[in-house]
Coordinates of C-alpha atoms and ligand atoms in Angstrom, one line a residue:
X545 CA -32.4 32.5 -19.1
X546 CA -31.6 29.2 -21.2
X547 CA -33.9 26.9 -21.8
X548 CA -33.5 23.3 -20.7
X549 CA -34.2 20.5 -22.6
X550 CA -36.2 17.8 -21.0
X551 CA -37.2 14.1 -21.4
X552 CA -40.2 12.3 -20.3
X553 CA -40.4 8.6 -20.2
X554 CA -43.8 7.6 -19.2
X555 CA -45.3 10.7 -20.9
X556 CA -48.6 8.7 -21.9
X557 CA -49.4 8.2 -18.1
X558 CA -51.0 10.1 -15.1
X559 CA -47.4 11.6 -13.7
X560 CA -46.5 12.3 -17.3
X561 CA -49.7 14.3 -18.7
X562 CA -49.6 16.2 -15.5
X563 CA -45.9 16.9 -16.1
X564 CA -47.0 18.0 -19.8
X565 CA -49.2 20.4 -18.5
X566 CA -47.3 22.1 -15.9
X567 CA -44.5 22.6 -18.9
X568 CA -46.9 24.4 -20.8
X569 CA -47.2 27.2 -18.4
X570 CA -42.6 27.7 -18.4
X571 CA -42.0 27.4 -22.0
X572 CA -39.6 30.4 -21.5
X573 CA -37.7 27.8 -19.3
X574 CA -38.5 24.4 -20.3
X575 CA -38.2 22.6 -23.4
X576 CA -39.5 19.0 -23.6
X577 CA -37.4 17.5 -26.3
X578 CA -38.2 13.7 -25.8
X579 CA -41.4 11.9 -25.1
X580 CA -41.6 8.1 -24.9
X581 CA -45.1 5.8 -23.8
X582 CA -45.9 1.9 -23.2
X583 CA -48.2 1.3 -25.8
X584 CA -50.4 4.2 -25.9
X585 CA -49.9 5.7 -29.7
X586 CA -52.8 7.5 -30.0
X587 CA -52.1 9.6 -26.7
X588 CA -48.4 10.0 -27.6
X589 CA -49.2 10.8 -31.2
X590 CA -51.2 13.7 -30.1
X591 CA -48.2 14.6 -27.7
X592 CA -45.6 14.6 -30.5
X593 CA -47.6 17.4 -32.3
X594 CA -48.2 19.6 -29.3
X595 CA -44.6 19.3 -28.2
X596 CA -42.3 18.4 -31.5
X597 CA -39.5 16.5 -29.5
X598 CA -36.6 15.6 -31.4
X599 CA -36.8 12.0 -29.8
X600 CA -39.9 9.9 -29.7
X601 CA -39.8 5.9 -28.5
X602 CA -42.6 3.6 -28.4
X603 CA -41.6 0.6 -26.2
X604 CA -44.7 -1.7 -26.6
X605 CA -47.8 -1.7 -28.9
X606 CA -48.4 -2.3 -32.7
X607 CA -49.4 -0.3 -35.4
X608 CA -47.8 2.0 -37.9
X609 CA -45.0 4.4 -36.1
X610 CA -42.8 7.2 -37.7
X611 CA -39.5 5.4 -39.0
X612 CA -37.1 7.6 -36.7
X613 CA -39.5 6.8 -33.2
X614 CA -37.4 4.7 -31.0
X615 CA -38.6 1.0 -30.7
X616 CA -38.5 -1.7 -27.4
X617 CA -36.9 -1.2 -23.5
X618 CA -33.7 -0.3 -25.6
X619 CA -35.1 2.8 -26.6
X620 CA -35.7 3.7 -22.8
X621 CA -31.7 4.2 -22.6
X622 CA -31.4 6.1 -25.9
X623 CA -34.4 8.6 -24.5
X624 CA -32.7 9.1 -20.8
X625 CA -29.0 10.3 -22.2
X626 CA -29.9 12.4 -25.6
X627 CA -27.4 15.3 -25.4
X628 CA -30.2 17.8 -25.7
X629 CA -31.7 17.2 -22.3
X630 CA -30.7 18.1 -19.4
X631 CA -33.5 16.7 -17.2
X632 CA -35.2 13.5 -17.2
X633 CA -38.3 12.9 -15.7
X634 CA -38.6 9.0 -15.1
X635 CA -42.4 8.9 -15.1
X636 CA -42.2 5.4 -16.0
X637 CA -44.7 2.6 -13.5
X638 CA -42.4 -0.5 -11.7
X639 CA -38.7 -2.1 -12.2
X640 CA -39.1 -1.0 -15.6
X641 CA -37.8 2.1 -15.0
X642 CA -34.5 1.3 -13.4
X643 CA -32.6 1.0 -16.5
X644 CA -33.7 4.9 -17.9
X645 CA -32.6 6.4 -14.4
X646 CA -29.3 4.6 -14.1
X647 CA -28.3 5.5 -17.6
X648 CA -29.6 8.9 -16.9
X649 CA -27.2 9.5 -13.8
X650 CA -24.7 7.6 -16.1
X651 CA -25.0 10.7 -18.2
X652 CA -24.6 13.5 -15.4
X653 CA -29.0 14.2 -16.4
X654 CA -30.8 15.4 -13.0
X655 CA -33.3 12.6 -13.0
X656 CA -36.8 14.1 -12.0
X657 CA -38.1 10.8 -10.0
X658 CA -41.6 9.8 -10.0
X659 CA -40.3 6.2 -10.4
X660 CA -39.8 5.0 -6.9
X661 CA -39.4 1.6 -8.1
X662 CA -36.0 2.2 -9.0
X663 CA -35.0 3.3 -6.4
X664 CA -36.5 0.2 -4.5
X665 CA -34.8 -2.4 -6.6
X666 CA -31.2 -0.5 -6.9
X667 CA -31.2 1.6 -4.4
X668 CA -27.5 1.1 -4.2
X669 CA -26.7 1.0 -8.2
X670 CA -28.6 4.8 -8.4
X671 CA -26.5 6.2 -5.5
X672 CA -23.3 4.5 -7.4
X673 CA -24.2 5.8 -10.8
X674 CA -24.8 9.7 -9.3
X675 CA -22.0 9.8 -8.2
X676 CA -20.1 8.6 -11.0
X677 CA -21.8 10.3 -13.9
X678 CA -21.9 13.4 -11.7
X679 CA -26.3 13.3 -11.7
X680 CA -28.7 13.9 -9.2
X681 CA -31.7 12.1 -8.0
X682 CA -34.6 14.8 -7.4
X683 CA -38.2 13.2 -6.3
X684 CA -41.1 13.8 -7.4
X685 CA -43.0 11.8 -5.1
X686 CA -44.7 14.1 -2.8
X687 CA -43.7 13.3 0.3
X688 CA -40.0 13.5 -0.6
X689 CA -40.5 16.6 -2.2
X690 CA -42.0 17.5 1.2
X691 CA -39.0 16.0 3.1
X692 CA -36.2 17.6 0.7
X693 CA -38.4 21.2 0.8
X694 CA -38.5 21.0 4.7
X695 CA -34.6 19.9 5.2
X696 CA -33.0 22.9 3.2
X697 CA -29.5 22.9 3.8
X698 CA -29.6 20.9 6.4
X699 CA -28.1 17.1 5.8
X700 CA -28.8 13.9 7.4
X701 CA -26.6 14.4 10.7
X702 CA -29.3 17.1 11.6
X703 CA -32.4 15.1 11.3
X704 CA -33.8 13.3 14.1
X705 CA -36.9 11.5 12.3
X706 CA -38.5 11.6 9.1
X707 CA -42.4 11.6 9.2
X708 CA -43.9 10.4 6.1
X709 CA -48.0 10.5 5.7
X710 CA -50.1 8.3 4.2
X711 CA -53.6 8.8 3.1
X712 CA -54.6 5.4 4.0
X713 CA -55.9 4.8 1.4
X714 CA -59.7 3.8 0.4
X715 CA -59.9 0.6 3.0
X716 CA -59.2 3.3 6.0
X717 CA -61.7 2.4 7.7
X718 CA -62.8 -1.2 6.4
X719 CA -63.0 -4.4 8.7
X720 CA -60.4 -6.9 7.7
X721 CA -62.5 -9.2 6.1
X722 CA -64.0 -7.0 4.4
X723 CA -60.8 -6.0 3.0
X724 CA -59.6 -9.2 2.2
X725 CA -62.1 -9.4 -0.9
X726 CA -62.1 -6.4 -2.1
X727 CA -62.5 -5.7 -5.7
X728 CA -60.5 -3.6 -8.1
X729 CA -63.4 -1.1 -8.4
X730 CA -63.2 -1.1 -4.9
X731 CA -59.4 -0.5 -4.4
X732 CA -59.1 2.1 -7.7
X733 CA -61.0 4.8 -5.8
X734 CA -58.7 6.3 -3.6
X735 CA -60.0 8.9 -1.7
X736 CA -57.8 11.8 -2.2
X737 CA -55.3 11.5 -5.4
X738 CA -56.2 10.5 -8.7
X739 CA -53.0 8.4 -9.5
X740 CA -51.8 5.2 -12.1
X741 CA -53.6 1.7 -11.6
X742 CA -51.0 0.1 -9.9
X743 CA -49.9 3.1 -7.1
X744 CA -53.6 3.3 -6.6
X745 CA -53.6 -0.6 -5.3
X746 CA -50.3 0.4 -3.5
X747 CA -51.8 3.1 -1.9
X748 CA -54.9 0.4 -0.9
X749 CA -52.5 -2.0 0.4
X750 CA -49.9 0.4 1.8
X751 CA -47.1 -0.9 -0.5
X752 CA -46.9 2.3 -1.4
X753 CA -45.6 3.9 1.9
X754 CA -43.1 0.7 2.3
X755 CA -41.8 2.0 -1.3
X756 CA -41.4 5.1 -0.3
X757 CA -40.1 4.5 3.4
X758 CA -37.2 2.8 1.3
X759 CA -37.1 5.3 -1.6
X760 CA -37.0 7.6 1.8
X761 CA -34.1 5.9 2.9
X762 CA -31.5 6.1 0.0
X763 CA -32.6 9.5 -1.5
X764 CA -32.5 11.2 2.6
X765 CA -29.6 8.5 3.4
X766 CA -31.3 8.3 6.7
X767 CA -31.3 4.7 8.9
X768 CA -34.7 2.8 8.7
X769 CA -34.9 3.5 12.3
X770 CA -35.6 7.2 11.8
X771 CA -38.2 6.5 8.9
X772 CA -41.7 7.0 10.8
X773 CA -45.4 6.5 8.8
X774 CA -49.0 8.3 9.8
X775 CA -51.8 8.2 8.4
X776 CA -53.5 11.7 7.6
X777 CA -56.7 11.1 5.2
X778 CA -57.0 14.7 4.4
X779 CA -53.3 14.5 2.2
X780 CA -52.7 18.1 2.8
X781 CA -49.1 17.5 5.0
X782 CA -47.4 16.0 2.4
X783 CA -44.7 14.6 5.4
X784 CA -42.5 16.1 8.6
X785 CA -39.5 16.3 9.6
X786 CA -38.2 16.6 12.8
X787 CA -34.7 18.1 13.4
X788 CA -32.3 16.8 16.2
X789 CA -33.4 19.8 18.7
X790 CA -36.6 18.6 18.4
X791 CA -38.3 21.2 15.7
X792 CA -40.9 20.0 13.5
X793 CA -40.9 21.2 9.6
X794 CA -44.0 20.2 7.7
X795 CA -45.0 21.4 3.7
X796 CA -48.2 21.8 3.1
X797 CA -50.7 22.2 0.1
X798 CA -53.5 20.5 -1.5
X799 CA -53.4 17.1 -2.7
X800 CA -51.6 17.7 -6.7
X801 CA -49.2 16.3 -7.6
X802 CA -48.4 19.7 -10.2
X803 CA -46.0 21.5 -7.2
X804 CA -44.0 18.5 -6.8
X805 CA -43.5 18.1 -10.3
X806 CA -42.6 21.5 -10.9
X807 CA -40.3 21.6 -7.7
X808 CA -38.3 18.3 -9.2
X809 CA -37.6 20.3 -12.0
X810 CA -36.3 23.1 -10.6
X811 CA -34.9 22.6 -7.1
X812 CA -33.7 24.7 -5.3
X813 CA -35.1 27.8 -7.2
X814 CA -39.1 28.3 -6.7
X815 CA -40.8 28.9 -9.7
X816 CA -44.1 31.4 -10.2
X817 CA -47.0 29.3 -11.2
X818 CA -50.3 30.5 -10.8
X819 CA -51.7 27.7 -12.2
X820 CA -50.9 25.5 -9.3
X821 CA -53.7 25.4 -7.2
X822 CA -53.7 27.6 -4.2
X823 CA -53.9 26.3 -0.3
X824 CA -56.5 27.7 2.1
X825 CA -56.5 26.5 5.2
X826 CA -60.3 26.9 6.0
X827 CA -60.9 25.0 3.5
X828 CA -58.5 21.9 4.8
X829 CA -60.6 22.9 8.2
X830 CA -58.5 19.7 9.5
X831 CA -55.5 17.9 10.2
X832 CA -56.2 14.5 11.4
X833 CA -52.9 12.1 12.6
X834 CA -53.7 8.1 12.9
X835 CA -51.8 5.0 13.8
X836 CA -51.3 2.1 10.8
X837 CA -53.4 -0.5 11.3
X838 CA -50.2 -3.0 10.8
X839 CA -52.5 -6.2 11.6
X840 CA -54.8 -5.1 8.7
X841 CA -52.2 -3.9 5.9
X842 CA -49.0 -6.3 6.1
X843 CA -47.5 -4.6 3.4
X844 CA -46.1 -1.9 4.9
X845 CA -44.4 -4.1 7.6
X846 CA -43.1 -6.4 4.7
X847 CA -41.8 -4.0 2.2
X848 CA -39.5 -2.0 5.6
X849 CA -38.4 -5.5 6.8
X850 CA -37.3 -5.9 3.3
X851 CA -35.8 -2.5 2.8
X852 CA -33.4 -3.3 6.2
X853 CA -32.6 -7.1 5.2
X854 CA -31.2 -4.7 2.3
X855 CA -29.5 -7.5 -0.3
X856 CA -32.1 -8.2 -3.4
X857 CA -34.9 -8.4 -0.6
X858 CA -36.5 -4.8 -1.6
X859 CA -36.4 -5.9 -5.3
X860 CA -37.9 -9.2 -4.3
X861 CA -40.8 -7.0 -2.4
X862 CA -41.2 -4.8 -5.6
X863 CA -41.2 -7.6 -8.2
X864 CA -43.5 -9.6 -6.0
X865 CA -45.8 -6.7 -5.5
X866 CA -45.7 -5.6 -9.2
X867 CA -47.0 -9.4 -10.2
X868 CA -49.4 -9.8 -7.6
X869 CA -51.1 -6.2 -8.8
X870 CA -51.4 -7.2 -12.0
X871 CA -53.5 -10.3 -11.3
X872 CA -55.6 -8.9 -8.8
X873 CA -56.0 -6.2 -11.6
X874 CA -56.6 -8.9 -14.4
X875 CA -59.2 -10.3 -11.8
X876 CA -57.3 -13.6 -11.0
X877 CA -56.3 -12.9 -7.0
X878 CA -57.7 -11.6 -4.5
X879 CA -56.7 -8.2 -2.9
X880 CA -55.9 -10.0 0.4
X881 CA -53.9 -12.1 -1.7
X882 CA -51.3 -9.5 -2.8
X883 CA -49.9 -9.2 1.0
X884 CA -49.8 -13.1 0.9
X885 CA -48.2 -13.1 -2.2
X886 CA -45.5 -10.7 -1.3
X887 CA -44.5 -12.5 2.5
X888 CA -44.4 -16.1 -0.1
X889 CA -41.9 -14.5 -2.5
X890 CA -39.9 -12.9 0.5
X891 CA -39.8 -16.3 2.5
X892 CA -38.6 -18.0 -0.5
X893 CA -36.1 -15.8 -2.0
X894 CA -34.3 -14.3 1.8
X895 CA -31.1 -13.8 1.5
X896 CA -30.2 -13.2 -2.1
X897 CA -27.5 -11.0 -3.3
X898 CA -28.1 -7.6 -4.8
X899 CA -24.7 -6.5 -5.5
X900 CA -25.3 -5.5 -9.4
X901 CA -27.6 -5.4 -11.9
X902 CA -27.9 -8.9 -13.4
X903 CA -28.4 -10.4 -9.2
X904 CA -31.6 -7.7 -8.7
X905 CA -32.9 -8.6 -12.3
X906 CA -32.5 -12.0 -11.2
X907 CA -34.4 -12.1 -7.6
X908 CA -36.9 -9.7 -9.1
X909 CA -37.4 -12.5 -12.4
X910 CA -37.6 -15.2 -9.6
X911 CA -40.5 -13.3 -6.8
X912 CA -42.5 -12.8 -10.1
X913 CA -42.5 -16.6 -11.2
X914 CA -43.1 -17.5 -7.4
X915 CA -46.2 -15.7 -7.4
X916 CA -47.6 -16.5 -10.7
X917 CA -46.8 -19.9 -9.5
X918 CA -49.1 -19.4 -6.9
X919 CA -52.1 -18.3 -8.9
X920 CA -51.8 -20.3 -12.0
Ligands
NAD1155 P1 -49.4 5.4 -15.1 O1 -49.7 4.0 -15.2 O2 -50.5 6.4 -15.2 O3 -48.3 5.8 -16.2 C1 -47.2 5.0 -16.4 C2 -46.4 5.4 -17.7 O4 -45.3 4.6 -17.8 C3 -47.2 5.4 -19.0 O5 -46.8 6.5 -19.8 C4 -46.7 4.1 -19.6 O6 -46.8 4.3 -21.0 C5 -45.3 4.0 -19.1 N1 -44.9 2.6 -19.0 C6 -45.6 1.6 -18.3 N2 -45.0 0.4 -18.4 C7 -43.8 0.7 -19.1 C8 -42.8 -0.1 -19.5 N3 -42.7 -1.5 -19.2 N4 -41.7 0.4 -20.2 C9 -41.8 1.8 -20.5 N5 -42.8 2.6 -20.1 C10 -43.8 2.0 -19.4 O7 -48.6 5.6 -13.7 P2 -48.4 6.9 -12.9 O8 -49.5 7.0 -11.9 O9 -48.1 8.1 -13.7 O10 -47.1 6.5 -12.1 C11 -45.8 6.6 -12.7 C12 -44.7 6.5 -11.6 O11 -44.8 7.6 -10.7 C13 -44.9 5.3 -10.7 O12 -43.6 4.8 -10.3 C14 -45.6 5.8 -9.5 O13 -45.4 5.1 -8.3 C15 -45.0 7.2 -9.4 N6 -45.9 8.2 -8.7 C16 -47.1 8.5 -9.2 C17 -47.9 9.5 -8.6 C18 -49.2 9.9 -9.2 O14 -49.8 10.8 -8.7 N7 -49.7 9.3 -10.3 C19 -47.5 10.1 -7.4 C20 -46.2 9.7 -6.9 C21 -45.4 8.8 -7.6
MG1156 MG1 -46.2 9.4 -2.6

């Protein structure tokens, strides 16, 4: 068995150290042979000794660096087509990403995607760039590992409904106005997965699920109409599908995101991994199903309406969501205020066109400067 060279932009974060420590146990199989971070050095330093990659990049941040890391978003492009690799884990948080994965499927990589966002803003662009560098899109995201583990060999004409489960996040079972001034210590303590800052507010407000009903949508090719969300707080059906004669296929396993990550990379073969922690279904005792409390988390309504006004809408959800995180994070809005902020931007910016790259950065440069606007 070859090994195959891999890449991992984002290394530095939660997807990315889990990634790192899955790798360790298929050496034999896996070789990661580029590493790039934000602006952590210390954490990445410490990652170029354990794994000597052949390709470093450091987009952000000061201080001394090596000579040969690369340096800036450039880098990101350099990192995702190096000849050595053959699989890319995007592992990269927000629109930031879009560029690496594009590039990626540019160069005929598989792209292991944790970045939904990408997905999101060019849904359209990745499906385009697949299929003319000859890549593929494998997710990493749980539920769509779940989805793509439960369809097999069967395609889209097959399915019925997709049924994608939510945790619901920490403000479950809040009253509204409670909600509506909750803190970030309130909102970073999700109740089953230990994630990123900003999907842990997305999985607060919902935003989340409204990325990923989208991100379900272009990866599955399936109609928003046949895109379905639940809440189950115990996060151990990782999401359904139900076939056109009515069967039901749901995965299954405790809430890690190690399976999925190992499963992106390689798809359709199942690896051995005792280290992956094991399911027992006394344990899980049960499997609750709930309604979304739409009236109480708008953001889930917003981001599908988005997602089927197709255009720049979705990147004008994502770009409005990605600003209003961060100053709810920096302490200047509210959380109640990030739903507000993202039905502003979309009121403002309908009905822009999405039809390349320049017209998504454009709508996503605008719903960020509409809702700074809004908080300044
Ligand atoms: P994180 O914040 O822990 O890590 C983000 C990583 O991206 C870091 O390594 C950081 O250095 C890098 N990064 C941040 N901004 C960047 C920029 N502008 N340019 C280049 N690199 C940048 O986030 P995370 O929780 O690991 O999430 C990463 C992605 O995976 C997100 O899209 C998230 O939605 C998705 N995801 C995460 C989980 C999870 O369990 N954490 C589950 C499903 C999907
Ligand atoms: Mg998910």
């Amino acid at each position: 068995m070859t090994t195959q060279g891999v890449a991992i932009l984002g290394s530095t974060g939660s997807i990315g150290t889990t990634a790192l420590r899955v790798l360790a146990r298929h050496r034999e199989r896996f070789e990661v042979r580029v590493l790039t971070a934000h602006a952590n050095v210390a954490v990445l330093r410490q990652q170029v000794s354990d794994w000597s990659p052949g390709f470093v990049a450091l987009v952000e941040g000061d201080g001394e660096v090596p000579a040969t890391w690369g340096r800036g978003p450039g880098s990101l492009v350099e990192a995702a087509t190096r000849p050595d690799t053959s699989i890319v884990l995007n592992a990269i948080v927000g629109a930031a990403g879009l560029d690496a994965t594009l590039a990626a499927l540019d160069a005929g990589k598989r792209v292991a995607l944790a970045n939904k966002e990408s997905l999101v803003v060019g849904g359209e662009l990745v499906g385009a760039a697949a299929r003319r560098g000859g890549g593929i899109v494998v997710p990493v995201d749980s539920e769509h590992s779940a989805i793509l583990q439960c369809l097999g060999v069967r395609g889209a004409a097959e399915v019925r409904r997709l049924i994608i489960t939510a945790s619901g996040g920490p403000f479950r079972e809040w009253p509204i106005d409670r909600i509506r001034k909750a803190t970030a210590h309130d909102a970073l303590r999700h109740p089953t997965w230990s994630m990123g800052r900003k999907i842990t507010v997305d999985s607060a407000t919902l935003a989340n699920k409204a990325l990923e009903v989208i991100e379900a949508h272009f990866l599955f090719g399936l109609g928003y109409d046949q895109i379905e969300v639940v809440v189950h707080p115990q996060s151990i059906v990782h999401s359904m599908v139900e076939f056109r004669d009515g069967s039901v296929l749901a995965q299954l396993g405790v809430p890690s995101m190690e399976l999925p990550i190992l499963y992106a990379f390689s798809h359709p073969e199942r690896l051995e991994d005792p280290g992956i922690p094991a399911f027992d279904p006394i344990a899980a005792a049960r499997l609750d199903f709930e309604t979304v409390r739409h009236d109480v988390f708008p953001c889930l309504g917003l981001g599908v309406a988005a997602g089927k006004a197709g255009g720049a809408a979705p990147a004008v959800f994502n770009g409005a969501n990605e600003q209003a995180v961060a100053l709810f994070l920096e302490g200047r809005a509210p959380f109640g205020a990030i739903a507000d902020a993202v039905h502003e931007a979309l009121a403002r910016h309908a009905g822009l066109a999405g039809d390349d790259l320049p017209a998504l950065w454009h709508a996503d440069a605008a719903a960020r400067r509409t809702v700074k606007e809004m908080f300044r």
